[in-house]
PDB file of C-alpha atoms in Angstrom:
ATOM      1  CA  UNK A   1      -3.418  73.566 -49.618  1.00 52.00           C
ATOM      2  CA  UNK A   2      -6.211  71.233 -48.826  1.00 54.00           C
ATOM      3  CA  UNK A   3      -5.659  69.495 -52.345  1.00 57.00           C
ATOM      4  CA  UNK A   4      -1.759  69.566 -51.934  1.00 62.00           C
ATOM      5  CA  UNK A   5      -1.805  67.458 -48.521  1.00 71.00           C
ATOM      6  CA  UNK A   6      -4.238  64.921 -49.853  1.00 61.00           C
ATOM      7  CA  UNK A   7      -2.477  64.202 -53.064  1.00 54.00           C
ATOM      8  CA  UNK A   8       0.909  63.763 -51.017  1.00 58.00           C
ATOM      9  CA  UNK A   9      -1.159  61.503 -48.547  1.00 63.00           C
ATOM     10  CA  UNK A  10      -2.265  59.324 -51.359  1.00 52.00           C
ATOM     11  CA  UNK A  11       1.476  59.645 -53.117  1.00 49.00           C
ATOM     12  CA  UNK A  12       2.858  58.531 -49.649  1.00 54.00           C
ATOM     13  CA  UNK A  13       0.439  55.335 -49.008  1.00 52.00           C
ATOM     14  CA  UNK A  14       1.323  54.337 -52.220  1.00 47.00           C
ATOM     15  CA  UNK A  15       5.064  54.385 -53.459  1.00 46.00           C
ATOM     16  CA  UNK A  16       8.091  52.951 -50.521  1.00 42.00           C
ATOM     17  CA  UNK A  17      11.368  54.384 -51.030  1.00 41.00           C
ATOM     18  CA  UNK A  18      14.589  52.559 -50.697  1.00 39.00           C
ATOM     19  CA  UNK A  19      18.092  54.019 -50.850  1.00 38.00           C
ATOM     20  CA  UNK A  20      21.756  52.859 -51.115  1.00 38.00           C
ATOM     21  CA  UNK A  21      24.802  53.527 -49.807  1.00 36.00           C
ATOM     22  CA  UNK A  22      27.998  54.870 -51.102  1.00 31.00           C
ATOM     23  CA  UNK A  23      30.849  52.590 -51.040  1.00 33.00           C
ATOM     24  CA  UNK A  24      34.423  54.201 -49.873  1.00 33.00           C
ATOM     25  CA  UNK A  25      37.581  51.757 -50.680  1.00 34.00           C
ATOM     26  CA  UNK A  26      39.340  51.338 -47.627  1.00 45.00           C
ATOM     27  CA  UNK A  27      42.502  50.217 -47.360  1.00 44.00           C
ATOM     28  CA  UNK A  28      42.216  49.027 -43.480  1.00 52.00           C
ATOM     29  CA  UNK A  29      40.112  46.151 -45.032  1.00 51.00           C
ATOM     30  CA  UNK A  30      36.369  46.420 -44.668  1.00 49.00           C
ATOM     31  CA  UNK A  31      34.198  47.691 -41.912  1.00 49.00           C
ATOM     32  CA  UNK A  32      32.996  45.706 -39.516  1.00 50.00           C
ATOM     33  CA  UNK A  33      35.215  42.269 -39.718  1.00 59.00           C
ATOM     34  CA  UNK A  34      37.354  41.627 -36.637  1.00 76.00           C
ATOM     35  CA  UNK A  35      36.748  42.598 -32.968  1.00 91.00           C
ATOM     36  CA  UNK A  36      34.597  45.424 -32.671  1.00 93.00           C
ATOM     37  CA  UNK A  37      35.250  47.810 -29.362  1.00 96.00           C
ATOM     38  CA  UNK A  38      33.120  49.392 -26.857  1.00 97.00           C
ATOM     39  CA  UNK A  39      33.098  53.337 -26.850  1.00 98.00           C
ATOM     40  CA  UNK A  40      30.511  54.309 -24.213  1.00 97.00           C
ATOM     41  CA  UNK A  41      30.141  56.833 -21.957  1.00 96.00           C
ATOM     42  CA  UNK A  42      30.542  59.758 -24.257  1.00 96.00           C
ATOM     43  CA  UNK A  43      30.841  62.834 -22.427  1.00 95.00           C
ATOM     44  CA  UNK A  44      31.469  65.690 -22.970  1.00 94.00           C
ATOM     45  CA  UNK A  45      30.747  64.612 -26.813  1.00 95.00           C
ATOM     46  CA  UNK A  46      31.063  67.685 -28.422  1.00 95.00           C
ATOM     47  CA  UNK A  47      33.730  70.730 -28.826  1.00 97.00           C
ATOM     48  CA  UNK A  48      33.444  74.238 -27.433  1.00 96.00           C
ATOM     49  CA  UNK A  49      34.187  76.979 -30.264  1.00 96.00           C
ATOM     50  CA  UNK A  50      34.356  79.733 -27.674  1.00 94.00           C
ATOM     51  CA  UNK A  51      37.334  77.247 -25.534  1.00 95.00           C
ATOM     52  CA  UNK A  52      39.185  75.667 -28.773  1.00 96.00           C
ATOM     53  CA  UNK A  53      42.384  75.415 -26.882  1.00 96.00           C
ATOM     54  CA  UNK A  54      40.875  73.756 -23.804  1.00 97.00           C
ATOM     55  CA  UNK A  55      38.342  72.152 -25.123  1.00 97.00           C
ATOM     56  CA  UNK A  56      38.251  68.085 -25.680  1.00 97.00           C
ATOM     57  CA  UNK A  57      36.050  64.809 -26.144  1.00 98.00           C
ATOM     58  CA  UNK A  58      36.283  61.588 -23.707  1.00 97.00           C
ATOM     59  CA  UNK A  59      34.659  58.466 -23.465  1.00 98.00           C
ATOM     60  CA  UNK A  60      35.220  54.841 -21.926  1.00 98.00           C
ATOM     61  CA  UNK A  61      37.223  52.709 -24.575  1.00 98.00           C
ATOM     62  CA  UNK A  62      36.733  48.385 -24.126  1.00 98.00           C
ATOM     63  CA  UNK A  63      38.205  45.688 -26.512  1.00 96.00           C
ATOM     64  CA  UNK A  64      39.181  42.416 -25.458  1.00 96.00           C
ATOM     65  CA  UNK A  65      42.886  42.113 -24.599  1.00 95.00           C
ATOM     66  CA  UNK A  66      43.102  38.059 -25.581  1.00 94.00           C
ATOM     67  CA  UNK A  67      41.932  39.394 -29.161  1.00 95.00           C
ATOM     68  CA  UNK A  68      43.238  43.138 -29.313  1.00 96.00           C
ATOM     69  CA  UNK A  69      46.215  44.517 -28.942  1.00 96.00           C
ATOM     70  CA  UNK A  70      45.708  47.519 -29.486  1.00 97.00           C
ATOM     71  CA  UNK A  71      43.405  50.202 -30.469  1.00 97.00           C
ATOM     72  CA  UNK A  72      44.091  53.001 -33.162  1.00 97.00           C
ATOM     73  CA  UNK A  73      41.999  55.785 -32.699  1.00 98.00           C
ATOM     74  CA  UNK A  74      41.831  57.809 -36.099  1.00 97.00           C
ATOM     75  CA  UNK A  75      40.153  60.762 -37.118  1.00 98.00           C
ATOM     76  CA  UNK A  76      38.811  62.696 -40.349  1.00 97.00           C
ATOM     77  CA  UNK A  77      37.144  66.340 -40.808  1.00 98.00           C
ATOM     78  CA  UNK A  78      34.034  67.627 -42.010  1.00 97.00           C
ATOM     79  CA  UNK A  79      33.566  64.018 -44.477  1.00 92.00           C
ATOM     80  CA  UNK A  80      36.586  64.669 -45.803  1.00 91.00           C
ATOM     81  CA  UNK A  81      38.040  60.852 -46.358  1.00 84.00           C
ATOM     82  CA  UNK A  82      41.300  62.085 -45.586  1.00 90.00           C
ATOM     83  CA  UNK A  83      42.016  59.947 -41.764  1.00 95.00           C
ATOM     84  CA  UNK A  84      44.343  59.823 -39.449  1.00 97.00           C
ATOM     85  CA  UNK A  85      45.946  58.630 -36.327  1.00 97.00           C
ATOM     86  CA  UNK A  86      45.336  61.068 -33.505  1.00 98.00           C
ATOM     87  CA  UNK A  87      45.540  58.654 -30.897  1.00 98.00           C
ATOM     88  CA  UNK A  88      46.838  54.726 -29.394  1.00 98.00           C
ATOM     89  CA  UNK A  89      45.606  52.720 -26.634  1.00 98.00           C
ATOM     90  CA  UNK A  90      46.509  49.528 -25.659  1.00 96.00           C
ATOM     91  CA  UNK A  91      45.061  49.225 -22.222  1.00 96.00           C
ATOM     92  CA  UNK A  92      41.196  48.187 -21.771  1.00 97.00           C
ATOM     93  CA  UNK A  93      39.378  49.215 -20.363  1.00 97.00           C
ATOM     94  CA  UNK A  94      40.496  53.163 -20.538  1.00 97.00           C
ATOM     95  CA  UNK A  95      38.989  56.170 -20.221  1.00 98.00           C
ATOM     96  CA  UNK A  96      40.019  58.547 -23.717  1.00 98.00           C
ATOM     97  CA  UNK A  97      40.223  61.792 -23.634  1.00 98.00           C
ATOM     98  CA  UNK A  98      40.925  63.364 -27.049  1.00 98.00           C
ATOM     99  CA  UNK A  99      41.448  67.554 -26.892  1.00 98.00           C
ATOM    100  CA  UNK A 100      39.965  69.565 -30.034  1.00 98.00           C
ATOM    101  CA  UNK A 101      44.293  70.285 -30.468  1.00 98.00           C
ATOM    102  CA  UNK A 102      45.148  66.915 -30.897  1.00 98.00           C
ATOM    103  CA  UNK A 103      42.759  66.316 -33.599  1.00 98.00           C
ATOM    104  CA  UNK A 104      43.246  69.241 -35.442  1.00 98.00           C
ATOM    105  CA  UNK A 105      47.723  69.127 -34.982  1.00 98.00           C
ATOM    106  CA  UNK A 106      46.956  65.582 -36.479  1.00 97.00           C
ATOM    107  CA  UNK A 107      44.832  66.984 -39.735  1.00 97.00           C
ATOM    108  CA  UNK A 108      47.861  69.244 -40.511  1.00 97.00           C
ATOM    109  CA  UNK A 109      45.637  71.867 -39.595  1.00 97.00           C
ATOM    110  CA  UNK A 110      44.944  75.143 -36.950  1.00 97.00           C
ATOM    111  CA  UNK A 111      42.525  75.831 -34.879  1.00 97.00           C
ATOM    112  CA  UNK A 112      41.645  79.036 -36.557  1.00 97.00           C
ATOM    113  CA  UNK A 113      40.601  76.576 -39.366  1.00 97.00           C
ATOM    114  CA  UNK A 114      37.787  75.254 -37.437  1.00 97.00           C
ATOM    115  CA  UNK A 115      34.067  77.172 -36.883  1.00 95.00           C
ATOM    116  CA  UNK A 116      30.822  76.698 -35.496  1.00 93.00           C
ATOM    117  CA  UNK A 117      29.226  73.744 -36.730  1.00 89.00           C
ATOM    118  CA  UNK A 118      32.059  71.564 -38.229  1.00 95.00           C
ATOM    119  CA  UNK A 119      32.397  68.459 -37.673  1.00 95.00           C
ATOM    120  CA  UNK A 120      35.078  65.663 -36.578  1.00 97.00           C
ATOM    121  CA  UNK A 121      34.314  61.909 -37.271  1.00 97.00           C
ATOM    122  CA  UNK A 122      36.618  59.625 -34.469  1.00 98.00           C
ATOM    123  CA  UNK A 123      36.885  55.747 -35.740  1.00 97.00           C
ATOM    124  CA  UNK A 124      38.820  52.886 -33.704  1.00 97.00           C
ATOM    125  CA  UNK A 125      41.039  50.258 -36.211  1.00 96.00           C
ATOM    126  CA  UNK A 126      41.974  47.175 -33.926  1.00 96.00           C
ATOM    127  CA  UNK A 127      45.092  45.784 -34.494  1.00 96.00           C
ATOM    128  CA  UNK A 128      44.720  41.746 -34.018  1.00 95.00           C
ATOM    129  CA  UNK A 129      48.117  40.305 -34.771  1.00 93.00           C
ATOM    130  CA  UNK A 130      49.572  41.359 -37.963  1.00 92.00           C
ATOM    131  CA  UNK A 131      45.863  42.358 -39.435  1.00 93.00           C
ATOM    132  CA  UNK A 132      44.658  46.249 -39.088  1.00 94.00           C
ATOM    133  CA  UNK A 133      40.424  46.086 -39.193  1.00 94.00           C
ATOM    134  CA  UNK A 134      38.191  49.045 -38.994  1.00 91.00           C
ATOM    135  CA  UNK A 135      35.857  48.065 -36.861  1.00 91.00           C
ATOM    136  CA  UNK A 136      31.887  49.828 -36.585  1.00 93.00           C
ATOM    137  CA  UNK A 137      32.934  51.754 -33.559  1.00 95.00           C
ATOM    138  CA  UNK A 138      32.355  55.286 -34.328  1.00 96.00           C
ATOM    139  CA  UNK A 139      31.176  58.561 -33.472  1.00 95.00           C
ATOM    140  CA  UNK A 140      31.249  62.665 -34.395  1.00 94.00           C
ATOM    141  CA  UNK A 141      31.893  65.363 -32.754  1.00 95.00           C
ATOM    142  CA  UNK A 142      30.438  68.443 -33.547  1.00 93.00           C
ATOM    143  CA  UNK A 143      31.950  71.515 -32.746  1.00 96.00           C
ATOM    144  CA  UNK A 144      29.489  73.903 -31.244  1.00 95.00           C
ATOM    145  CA  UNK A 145      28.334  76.557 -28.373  1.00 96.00           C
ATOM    146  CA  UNK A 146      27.319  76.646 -25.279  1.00 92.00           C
ATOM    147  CA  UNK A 147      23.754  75.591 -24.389  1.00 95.00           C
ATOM    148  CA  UNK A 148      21.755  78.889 -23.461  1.00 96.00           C
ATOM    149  CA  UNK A 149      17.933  78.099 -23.757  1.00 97.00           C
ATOM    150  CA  UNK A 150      17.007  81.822 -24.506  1.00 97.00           C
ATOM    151  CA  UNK A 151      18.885  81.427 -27.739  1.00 96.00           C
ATOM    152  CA  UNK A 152      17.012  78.268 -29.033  1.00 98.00           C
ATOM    153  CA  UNK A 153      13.135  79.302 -27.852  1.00 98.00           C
ATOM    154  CA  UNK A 154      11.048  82.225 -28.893  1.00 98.00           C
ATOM    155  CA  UNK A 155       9.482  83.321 -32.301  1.00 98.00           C
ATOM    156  CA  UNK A 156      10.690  81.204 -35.239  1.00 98.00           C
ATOM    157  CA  UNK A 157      10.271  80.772 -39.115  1.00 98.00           C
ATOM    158  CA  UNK A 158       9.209  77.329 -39.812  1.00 98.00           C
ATOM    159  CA  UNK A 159      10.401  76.458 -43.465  1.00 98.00           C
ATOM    160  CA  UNK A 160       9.415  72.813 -45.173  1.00 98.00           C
ATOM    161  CA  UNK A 161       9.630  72.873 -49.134  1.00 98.00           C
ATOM    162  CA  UNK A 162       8.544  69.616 -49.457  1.00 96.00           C
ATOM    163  CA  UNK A 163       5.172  69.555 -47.464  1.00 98.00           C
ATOM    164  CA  UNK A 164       4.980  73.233 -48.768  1.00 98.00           C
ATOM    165  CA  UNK A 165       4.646  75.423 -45.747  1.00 98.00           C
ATOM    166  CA  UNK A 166       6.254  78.761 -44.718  1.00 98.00           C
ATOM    167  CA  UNK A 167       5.672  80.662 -41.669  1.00 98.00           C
ATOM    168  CA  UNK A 168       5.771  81.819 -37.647  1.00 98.00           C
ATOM    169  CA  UNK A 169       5.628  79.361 -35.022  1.00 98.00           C
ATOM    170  CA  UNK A 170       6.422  79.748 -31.460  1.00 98.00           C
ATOM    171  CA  UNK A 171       9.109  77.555 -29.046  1.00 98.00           C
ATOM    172  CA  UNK A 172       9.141  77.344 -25.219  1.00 98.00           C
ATOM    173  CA  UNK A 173      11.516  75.911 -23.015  1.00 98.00           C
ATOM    174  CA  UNK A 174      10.021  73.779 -19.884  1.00 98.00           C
ATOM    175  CA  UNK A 175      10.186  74.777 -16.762  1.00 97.00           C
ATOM    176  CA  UNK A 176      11.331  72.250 -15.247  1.00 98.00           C
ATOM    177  CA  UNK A 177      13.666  71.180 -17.779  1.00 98.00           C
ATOM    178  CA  UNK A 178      15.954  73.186 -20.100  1.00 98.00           C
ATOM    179  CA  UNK A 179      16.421  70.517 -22.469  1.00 98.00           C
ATOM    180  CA  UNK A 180      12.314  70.292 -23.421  1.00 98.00           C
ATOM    181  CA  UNK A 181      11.254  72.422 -25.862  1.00 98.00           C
ATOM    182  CA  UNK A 182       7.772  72.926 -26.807  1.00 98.00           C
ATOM    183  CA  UNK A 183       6.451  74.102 -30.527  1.00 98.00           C
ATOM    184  CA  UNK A 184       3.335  75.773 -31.253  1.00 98.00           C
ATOM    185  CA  UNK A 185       1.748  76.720 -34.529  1.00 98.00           C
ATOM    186  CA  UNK A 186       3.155  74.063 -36.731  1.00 98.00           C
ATOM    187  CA  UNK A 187      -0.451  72.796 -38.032  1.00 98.00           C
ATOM    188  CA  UNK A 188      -1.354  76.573 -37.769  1.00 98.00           C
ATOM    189  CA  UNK A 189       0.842  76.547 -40.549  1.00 98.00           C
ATOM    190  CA  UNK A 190      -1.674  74.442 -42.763  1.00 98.00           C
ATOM    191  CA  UNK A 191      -4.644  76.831 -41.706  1.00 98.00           C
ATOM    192  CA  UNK A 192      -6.048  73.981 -39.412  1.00 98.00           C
ATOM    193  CA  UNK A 193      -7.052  74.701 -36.073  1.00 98.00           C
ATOM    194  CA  UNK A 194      -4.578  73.783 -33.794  1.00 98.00           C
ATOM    195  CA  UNK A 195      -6.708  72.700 -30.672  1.00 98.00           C
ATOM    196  CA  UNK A 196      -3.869  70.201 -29.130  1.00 98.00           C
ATOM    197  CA  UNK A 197      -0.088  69.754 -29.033  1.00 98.00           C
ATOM    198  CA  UNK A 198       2.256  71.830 -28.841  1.00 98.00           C
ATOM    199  CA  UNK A 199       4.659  69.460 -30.359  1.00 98.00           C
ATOM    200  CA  UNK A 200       7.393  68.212 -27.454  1.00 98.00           C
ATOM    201  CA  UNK A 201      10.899  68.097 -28.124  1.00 98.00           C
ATOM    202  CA  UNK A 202      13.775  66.612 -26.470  1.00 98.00           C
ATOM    203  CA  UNK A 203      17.365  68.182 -27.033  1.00 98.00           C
ATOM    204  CA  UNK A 204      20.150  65.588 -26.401  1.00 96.00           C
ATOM    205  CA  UNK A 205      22.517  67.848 -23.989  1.00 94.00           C
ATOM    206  CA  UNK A 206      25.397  65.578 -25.073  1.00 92.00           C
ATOM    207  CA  UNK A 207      25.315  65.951 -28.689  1.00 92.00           C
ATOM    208  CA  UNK A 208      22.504  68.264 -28.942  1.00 95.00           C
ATOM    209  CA  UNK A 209      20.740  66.092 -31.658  1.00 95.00           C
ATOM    210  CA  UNK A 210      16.589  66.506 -31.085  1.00 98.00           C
ATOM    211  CA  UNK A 211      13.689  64.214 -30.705  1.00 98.00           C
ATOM    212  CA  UNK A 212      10.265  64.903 -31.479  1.00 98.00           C
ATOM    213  CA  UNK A 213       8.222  62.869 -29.481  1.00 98.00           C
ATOM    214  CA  UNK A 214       4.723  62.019 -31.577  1.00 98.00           C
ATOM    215  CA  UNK A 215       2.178  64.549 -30.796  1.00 98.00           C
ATOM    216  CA  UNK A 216      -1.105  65.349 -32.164  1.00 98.00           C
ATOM    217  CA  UNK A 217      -1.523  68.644 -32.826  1.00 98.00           C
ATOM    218  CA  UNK A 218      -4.891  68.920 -34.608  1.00 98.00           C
ATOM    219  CA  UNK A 219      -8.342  66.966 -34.222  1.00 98.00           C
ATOM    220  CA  UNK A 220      -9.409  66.959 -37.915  1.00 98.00           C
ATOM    221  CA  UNK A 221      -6.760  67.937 -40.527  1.00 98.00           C
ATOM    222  CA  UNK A 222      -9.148  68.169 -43.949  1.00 97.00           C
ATOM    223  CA  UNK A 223     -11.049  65.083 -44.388  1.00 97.00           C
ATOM    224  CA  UNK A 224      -8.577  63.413 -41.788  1.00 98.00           C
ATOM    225  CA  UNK A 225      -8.614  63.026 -38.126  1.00 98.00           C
ATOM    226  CA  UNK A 226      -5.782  63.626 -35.302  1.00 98.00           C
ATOM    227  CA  UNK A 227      -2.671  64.845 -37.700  1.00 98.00           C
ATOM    228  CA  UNK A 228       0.623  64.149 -35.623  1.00 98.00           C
ATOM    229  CA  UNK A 229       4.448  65.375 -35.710  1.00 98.00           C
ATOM    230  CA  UNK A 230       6.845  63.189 -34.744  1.00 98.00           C
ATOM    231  CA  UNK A 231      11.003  62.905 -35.859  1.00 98.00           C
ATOM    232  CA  UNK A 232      14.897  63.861 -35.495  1.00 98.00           C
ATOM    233  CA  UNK A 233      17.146  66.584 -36.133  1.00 98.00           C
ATOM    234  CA  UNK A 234      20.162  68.736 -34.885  1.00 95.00           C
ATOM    235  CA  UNK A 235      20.000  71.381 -33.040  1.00 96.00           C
ATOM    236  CA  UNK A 236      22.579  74.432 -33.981  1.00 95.00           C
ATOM    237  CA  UNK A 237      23.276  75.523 -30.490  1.00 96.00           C
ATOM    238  CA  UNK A 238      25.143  79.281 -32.052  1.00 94.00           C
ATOM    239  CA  UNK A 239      22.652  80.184 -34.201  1.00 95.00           C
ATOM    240  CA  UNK A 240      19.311  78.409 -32.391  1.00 97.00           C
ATOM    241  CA  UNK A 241      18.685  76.973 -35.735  1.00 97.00           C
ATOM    242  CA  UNK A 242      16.628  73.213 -36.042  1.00 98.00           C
ATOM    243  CA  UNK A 243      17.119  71.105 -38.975  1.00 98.00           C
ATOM    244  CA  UNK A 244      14.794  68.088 -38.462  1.00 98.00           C
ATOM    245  CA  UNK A 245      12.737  65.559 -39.911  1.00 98.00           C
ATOM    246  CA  UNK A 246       9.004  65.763 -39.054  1.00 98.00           C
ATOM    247  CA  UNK A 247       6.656  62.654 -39.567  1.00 98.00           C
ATOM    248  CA  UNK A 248       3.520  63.752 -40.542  1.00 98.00           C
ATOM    249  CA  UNK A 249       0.142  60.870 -39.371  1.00 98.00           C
ATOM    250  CA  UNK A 250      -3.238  60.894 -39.258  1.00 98.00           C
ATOM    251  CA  UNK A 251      -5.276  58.475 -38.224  1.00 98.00           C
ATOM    252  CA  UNK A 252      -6.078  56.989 -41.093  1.00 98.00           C
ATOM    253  CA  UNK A 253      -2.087  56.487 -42.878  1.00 98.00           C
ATOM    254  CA  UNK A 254       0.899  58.793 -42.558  1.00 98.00           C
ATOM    255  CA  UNK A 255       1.774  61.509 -44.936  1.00 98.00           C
ATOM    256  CA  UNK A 256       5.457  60.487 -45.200  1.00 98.00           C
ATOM    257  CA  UNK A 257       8.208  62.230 -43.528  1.00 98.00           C
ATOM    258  CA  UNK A 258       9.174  65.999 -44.249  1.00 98.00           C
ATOM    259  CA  UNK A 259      12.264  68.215 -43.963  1.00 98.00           C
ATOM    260  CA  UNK A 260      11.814  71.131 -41.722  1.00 98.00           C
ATOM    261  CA  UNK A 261      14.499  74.022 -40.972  1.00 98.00           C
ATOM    262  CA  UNK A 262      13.144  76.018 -37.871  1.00 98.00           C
ATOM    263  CA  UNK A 263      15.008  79.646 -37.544  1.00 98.00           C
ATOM    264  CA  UNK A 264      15.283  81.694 -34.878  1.00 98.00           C
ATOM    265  CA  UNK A 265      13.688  85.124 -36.023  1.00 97.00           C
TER     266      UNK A 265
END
C-alpha cells in the first residue's frame, strides 16, 4: 500500500491532464451569443419523488426587456438531447415556478416514468427580434427524497478503485447543524493512524450536492507529512449514498484527485 501511494504521488506531480468537450449541433444557434438571463434564487431546486403530482421547481427569472422579448424556457431528461418548450415568459423580472407535471406532459411522458435520482436539465433561449439564442443560463433538477439525516450518517463502505482502498468508515451529523456531516476512518483506510480530522462535509440543502472542506486527517502518511481530503460530490438523499471526488495533499505535493462512492451499510 505504502509503495502504491508513493508511485501515484510521483505519477501525479508529474503528468497534467487536460480534457475536451463534446460538441452537440444546435439548431438555436450556439451557446452563449445574445443576451444571457438571470436565474437566481433557486428554491426549492429539486423534485420530491414521494409528492410527483405536487411537487415543482421556482426561481427568479431577469433579462433585459430593451433587448429580450421574451424568454423560452425549455427542458430535456436524463441527457437525453431531445428539448422542449415547457414554459414562456415575457415579463422580467418574474418569479418561475415550473411543477415536476409540466415538465414531464411536455416530454410526452408520465410521471410513473420518472424515479429516484433522474434528472431534468431547464435551459432559457431568448428571443431578440427575429433571432432564437440559447443563452448559458441553465440548471438541473434532480429528482430526489426528502432530507432525513439518520438516513445519510452512520456506518458506511468507503469504495475508491483508483487510490485502491475498500472499507468501513463512520459519518456523523452535527449537532448543531443537519446539513454537516463529519467522516471518520478515511486515512484508517490506508492503515495510517488517523490522529486528526474527521473530514467535514457540507450538504447543499437546495440541491443536495456536497463539499468537502480540506481537512487533514493524518500527521505523517508514509514518508509524507499532514495527508488532507478535500472535494465535491452528490449526495443520493433515498439511498444515503455519496459519490464524490476526494483531493488527496500532503505537505509536500498532492496525490491527484480520487473517485470515492460512500454507501450506507
Amino acid at each position: 500500500m505504502k509503495t502504491t501511494k508513493i508511485l501515484t504521488f510521483l505519477v501525479a506531480m508529474v503528468f497534467a491532464f487536460t480534457s475536451c468537450e463534446t460538441e452537440v449541433e444546435d439548431p438555436a444557434g450556439p451557446r452563449g451569443e445574445g443576451f444571457v438571463p438571470s436565474i437566481t434564487n433557486l428554491n426549492p431546486a429539486v423534485f420530491d419523488v414521494n409528492d410527483p403530482s405536487n411537487t415543482f421547481v421556482q426561481f427568479d427569472l431577469d433579462a433585459d426587456p430593451n433587448v429580450v422579448n421574451e424568454v423560452k424556457l425549455i427542458v430535456s431528461y436524463n441527457g437525453d438531447m431531445k428539448r422542449v418548450e415547457v414554459k414562456t415568459v415575457n415579463t422580467f423580472p418574474q418569479n418561475v415556478k415550473i411543477f415536476m407535471h409540466e415538465a414531464v406532459t411536455a416530454l410526452g411522458m408520465s410521471l410513473d416514468d420518472v424515479g429516484a435520482g433522474d434528472n431534468f436539465t431547464f435551459e432559457a433561449l431568448t428571443i431578440q427580434g427575429d433571432k432564437t439564442y440559447r443563452s448559458s443560463a441553465s440548471f438541473n433538477a434532480a429528482v430526489v427524497c426528502a432530507y432525513d439525516p439518520d438516513n445519510v450518517t452512520g456506518s458506511y463502505r468507503a469504495v475508491s478503485a483508483d487510490w485502491a482502498v475498500d472499507g468501513t468508515v463512520t459519518l456523523t451529523v452535527d449537532p448543531e447543524n443537519q446539513y454537516i456531516i463529519y467522516v471518520a476512518g478515511l486515512a484508517a483506510l490506508d492503515g495510517l493512524t488517523e490522529d486528526q480530522g474527521p473530514l467535514k462535509m457540507v450538504v447543499n440543502p437546495l440541491d443536495f450536492t456536497v463539499t468537502a472542506e480540506r481537512t487533514v486527517l493524518a500527521s505523517v502518511a508514509w514518508d509524507y507529512t499532514n495527508i488532507a481530503y478535500e472535494g465535491s460530490g452528490l449526495l443520493s438523499t433515498c439511498d444515503g449514498t455519496y459519490e464524490m471526488l476526494f483531493t488527496i495533499t500532503v505537505d509536500q505535493g498532492s496525490f491527484g484527485a480520487y473517485a470515492f462512492t460512500l454507501t450506507k451499510q
